[in-house]
Tab-separated table of C-alpha atoms and ligand atoms in Angstrom:
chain	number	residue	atom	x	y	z
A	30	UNK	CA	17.829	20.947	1.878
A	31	UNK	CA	15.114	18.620	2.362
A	32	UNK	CA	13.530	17.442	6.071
A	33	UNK	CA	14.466	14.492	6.088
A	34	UNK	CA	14.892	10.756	3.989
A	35	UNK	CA	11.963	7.872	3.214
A	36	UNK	CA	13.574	4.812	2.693
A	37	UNK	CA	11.705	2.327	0.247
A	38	UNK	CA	12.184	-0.718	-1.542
A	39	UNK	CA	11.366	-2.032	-5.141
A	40	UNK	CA	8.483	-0.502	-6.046
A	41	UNK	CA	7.511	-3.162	-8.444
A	42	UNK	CA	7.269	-5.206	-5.332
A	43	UNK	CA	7.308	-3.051	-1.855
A	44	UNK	CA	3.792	-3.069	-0.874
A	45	UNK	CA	4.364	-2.155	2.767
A	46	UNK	CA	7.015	0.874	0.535
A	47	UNK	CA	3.483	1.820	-1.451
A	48	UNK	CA	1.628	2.545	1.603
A	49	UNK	CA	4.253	4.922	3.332
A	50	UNK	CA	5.383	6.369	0.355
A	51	UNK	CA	1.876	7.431	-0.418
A	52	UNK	CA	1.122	8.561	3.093
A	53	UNK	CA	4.473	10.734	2.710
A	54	UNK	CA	3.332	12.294	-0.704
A	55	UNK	CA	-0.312	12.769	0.415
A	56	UNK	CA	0.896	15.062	3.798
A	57	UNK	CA	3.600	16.590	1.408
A	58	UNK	CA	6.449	15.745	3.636
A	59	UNK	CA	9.334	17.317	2.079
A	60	UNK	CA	11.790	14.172	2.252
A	61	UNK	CA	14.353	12.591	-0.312
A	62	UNK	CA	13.949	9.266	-0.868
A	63	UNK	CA	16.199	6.392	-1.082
A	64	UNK	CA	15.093	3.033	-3.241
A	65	UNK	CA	16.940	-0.244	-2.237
A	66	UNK	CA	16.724	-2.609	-4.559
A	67	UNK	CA	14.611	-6.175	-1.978
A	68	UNK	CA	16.931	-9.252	-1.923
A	69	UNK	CA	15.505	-12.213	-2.969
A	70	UNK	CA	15.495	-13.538	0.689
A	71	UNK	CA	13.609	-11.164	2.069
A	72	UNK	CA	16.386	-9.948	4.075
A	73	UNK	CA	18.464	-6.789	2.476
A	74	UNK	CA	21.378	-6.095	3.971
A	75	UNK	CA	20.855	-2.291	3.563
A	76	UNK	CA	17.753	-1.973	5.075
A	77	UNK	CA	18.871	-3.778	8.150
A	78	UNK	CA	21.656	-0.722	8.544
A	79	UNK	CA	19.440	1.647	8.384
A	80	UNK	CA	15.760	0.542	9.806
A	81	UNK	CA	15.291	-0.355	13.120
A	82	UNK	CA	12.632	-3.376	12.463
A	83	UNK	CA	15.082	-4.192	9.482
A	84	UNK	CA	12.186	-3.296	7.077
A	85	UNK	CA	10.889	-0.646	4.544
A	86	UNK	CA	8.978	1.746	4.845
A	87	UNK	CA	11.530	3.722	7.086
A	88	UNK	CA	11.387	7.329	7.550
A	89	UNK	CA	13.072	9.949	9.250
A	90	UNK	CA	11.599	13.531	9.097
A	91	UNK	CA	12.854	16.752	11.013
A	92	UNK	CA	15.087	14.023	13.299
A	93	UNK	CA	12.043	12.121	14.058
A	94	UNK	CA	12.491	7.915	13.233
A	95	UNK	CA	9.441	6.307	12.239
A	96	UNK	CA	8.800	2.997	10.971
A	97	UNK	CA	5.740	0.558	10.455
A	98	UNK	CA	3.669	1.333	7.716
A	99	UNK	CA	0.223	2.292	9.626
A	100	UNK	CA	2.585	4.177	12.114
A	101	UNK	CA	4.237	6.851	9.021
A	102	UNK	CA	-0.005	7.019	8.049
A	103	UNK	CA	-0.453	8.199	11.703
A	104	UNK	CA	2.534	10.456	11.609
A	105	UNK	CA	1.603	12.225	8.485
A	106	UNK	CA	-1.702	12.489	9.394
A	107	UNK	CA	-0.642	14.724	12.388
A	108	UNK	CA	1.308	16.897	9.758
A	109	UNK	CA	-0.892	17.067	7.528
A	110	UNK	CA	-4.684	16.833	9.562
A	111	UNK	CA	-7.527	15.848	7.607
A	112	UNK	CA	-6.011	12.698	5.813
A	113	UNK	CA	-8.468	10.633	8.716
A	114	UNK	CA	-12.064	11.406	7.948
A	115	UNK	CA	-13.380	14.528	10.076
A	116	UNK	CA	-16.180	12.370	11.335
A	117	UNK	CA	-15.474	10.528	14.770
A	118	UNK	CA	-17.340	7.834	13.705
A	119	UNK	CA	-16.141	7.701	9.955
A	120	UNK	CA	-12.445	7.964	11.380
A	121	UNK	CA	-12.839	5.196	13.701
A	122	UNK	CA	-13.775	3.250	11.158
A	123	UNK	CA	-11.103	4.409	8.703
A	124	UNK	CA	-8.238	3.545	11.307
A	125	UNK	CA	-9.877	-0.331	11.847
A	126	UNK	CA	-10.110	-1.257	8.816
A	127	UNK	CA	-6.179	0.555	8.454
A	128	UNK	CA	-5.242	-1.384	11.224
A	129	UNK	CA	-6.981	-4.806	10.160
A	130	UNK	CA	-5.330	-3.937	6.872
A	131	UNK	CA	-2.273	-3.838	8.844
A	132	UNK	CA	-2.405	-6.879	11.050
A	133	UNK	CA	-4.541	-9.018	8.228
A	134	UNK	CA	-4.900	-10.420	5.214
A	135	UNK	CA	-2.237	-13.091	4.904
A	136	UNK	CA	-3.228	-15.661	2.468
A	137	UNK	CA	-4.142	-12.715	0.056
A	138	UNK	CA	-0.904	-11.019	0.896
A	139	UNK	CA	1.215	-14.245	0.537
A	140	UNK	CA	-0.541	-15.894	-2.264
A	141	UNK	CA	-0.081	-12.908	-4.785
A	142	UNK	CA	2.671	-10.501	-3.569
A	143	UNK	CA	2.653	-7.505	-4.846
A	144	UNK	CA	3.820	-6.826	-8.729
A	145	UNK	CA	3.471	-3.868	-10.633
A	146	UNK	CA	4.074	-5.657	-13.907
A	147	UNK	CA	1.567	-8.147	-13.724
A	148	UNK	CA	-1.491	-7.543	-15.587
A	149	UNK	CA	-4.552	-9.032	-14.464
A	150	UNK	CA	-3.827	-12.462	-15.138
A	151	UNK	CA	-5.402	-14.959	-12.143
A	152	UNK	CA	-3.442	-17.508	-10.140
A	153	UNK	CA	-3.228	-20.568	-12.483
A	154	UNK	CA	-3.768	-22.903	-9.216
A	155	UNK	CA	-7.137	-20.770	-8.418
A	156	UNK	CA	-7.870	-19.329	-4.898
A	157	UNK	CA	-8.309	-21.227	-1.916
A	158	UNK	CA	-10.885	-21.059	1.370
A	159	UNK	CA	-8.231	-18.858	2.978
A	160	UNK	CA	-8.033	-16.709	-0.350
A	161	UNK	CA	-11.467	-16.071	-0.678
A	162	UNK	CA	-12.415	-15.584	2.585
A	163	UNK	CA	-9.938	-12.912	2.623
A	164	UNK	CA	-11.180	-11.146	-0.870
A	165	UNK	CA	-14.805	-11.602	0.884
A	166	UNK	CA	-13.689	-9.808	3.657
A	167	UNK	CA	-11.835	-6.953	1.527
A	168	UNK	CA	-14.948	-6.605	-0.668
A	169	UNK	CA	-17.282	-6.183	2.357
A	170	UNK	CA	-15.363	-3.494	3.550
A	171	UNK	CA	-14.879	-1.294	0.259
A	172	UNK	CA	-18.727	-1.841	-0.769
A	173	UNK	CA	-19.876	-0.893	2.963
A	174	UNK	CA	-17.178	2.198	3.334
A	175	UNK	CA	-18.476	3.399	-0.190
A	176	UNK	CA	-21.984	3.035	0.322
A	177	UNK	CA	-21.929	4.296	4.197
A	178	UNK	CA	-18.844	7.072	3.939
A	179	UNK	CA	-18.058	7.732	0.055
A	180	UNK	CA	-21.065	8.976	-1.453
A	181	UNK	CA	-18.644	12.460	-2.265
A	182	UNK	CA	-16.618	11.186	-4.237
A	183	UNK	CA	-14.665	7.773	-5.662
A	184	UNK	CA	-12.653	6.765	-2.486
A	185	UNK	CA	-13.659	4.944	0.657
A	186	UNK	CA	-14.313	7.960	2.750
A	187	UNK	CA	-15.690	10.201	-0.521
A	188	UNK	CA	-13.719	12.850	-2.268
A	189	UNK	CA	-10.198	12.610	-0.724
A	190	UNK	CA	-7.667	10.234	-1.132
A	191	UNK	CA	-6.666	9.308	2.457
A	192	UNK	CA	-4.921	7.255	4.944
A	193	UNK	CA	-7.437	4.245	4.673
A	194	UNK	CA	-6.926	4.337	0.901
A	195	UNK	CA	-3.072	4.372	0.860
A	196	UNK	CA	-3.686	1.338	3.293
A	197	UNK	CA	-5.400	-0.677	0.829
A	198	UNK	CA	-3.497	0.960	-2.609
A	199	UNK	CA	-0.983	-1.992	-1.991
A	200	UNK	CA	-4.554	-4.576	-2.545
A	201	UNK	CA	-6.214	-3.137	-5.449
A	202	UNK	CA	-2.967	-3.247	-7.370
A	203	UNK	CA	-3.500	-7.114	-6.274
A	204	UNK	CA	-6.864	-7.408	-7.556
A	205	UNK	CA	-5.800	-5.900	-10.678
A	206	UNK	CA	-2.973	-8.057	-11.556
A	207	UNK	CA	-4.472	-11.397	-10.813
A	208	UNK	CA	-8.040	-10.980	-12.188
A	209	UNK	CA	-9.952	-10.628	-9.113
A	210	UNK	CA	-13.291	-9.014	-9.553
A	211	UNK	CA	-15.138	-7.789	-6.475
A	212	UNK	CA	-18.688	-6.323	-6.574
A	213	UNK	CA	-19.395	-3.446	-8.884
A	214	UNK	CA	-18.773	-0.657	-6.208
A	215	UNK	CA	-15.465	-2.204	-5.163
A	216	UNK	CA	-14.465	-2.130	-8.908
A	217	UNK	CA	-15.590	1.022	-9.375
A	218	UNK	CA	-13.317	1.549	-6.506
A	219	UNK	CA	-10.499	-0.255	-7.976
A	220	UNK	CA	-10.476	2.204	-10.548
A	221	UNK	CA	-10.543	5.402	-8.721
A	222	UNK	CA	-7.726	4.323	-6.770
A	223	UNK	CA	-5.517	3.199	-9.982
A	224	UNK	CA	-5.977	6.647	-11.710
A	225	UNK	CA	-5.122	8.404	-8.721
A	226	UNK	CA	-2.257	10.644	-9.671
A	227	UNK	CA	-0.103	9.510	-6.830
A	228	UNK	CA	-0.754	5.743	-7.629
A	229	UNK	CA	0.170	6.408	-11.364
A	230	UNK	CA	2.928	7.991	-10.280
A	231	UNK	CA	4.098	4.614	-8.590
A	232	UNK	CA	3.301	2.452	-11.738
A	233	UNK	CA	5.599	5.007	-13.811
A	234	UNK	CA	8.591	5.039	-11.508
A	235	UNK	CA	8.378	1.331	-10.778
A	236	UNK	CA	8.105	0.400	-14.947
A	237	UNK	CA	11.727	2.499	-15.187
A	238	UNK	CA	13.397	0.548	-12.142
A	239	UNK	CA	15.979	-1.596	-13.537
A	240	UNK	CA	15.515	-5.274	-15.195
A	241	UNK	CA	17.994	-6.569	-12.818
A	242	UNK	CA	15.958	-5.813	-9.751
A	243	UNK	CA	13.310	-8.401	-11.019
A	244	UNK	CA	12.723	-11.472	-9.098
A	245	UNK	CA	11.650	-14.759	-9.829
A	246	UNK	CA	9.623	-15.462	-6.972
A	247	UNK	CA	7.526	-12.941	-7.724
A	248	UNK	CA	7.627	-12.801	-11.654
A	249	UNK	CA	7.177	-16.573	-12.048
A	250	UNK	CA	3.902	-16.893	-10.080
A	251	UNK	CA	1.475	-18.853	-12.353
B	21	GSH	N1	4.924	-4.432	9.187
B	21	GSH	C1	5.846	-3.719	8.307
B	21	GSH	C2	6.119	-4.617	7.122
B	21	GSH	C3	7.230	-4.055	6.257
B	21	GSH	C4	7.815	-5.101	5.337
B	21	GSH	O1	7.630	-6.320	5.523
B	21	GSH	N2	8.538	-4.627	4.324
B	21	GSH	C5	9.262	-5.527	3.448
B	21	GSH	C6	9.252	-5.030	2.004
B	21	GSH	S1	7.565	-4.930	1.353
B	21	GSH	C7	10.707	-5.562	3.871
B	21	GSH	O2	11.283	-4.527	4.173
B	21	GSH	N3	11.318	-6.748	3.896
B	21	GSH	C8	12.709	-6.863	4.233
B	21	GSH	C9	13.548	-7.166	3.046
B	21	GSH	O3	12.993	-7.467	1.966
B	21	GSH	O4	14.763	-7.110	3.186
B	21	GSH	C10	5.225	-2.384	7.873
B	21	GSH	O5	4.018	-2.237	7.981
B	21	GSH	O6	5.959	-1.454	7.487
């Protein structure tokens, strides 16, 4: 019997779902999970039953509730310690830019939601101010967490794939699917963080979910 449940929602779509589910996986929680499919309003009837903030990612390990993305990153990372840089100063930076991941972002975020399917094709309308000021912002921080933290290894804090990284998975899928090229070390970023086995793992499982799940809002973005 398994510890617990992760609730998530259409991984095609469910970028707040990518970030807990990959915090989950990389602390090797032993939970089932349960996919519900997103309404198209936004508002799912079954995740309202079951998640306190009416939203996905919801998980409940060992009888413990937890909810909010960057909140299941902090939880795992006290199962499963060294998922936050080692480094006092690398780790405070890791859990800002987590946090301003959190909080931020919102004209990237709403401008080009999350979907799997899409393959780097850019926004016919372009990018606006808001748009760009918010890729800016994203690139600064790969290119300086690379240069300052990831000389180890292809991630932002070097070899491992950690809590800052599953933060951000849910953006690089963005930048992938609507053309958006960042500076060279942010690409080469990019990369590292679409080969990741975990991330592939995502792409897979979301490619079987079923046509029916599909949404226009999201698939009919120009
Ligand atoms: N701040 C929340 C955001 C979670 C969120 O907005 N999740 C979306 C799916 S990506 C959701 O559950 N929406 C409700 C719905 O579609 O019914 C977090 O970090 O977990």
């Amino acid at each position: 019997m398994s510890d617990g449940i992760l609730v998530i929602g259409t991984r095609r779509y469910s970028s707040w779902s990518l970030r807990g589910w990959l915090a989950v996986r990389l602390a090797g929680l032993d939970v089932r999970e349960q996919v519900i499919p997103l309404a198209d309003n936004g508002e799912t009837p079954a995740i309202r039953t079951i998640s306190p903030n009416g939203k996905v990612p919801y998980l409940e390990h060992k009888g413990v509730a937890v909810w909010e993305s960057i909140v299941i990153c902090e939880y795992c990372a006290e199962q499963a310690p060294g998922l936050w840089p080692e480094d006092v100063r690398q780790r405070a930076y890791a859990r800002s830019i987590s946090a301003e991941m959190h909080a931020g972002f919102r004209a990237v975020r709403q401008a080009m939601p999350m979907n799997i399917g899409r393959d780097n094709r850019p926004l016919a309308a372009g990018t606006t101010p808001d748009i760009d000021a918010d890729i800016a912002r994203i690139d600064a921080i790969w290119t300086e967490a690379r240069l300052d933290f990831g000389k180890d290894g292809p991630f932002l804090f070097g070899a491992t794939f950690g809590m800052a990284d599953a933060m951000f998975a849910p953006i690089v899928s963005r930048f992938l699917s609507y053309g958006i090229s960042p500076s060279p070390e942010s690409r080469a970023y990019m990369a590292a963080v679409r080969a990741h086995p975990l991330v592939d793992d995502w792409y897979q499982k979301a490619a079987q979910e079923p046509a029916e799940w599909r949404q226009s809002r999201f698939e009919d973005i120009a």
